[in-house]
Phi, psi and omega in degrees: 000008184303318177300321178291328175297318178297321176298316181297315183285302183293312180295318180298316178295323178292315181294329183260014186297330181271000181287156177293162182300337182272008181296121183292326180293313179296321177298320177296319178298316179295314181299310181292327177295318177292322177303309182295316181296319180296313180292321179297317179294315182293317184284333179286341177276341181283163181248354183253123176275132182213148181295340178300327182299318179292318181295328182287329181265351183303316180298320180292317179298313181297316182294315181289324176295317178296320177297320178298319179292312184293310182291323176295320178297318179298317179292322180297310182291333178281351179081016179284152179297325180291349175295340178293348174296330180295305178295328177294319177295322178296313180297315180296320179294317178294320178296317177298317180298314180295318179300315178297320180293325180290344176288340180228070188294336182274349180269110180051066185295343180283347185292318184300310177297325179295316179295316179297318179295309179298317181296320179295314179297316179298318179294315178298318178295322178297317180297330178283346182263015183300325182281138175296345179278354178296136179302145181299330179296317179294320179295318178295323179295319181294319181290324178294318181293317179295319179295321178297319180296318182288331181269351186298312184293309180298323181288319177295321178295317179298314179294321179296317178294317178297321178297321178294321179296317180294317180297316181293325177290322180291327182278344181266000000 
């Protein structure tokens, strides 16, 4: 979700730039951005890979990605030019996901076509919801499909790894 995180952080700070200093959304963006930057700097200097590193940055990644979706959606539905960051963030996130999946082609090979299919349908549906007159059901369907596409690889990997652990424990 890193490309979407960048949309959330950079776009969110841009969209909220005129807000007062006491704006809770902007404060949240700054807090989660600093959390992510601090952990990324500290963990990139280390030499030991550990699952804790992913767990430590997960709250910041989830929060900033969600902020990118919500704030991007508001700009998108309002017809602002900066709303195009939302579909661009979606495309970049899906491309990143597919690239990462192609690095391990034998691990859950069905995920890449599923992500591409869901992502394409979600992107097309998103493009059709540009008008504020679009029914909320269609808008909700596009966001659900796009979110499913972005979450498919990490969730399938988590389930696949858990499945391998259960299988290896059962066989030993």
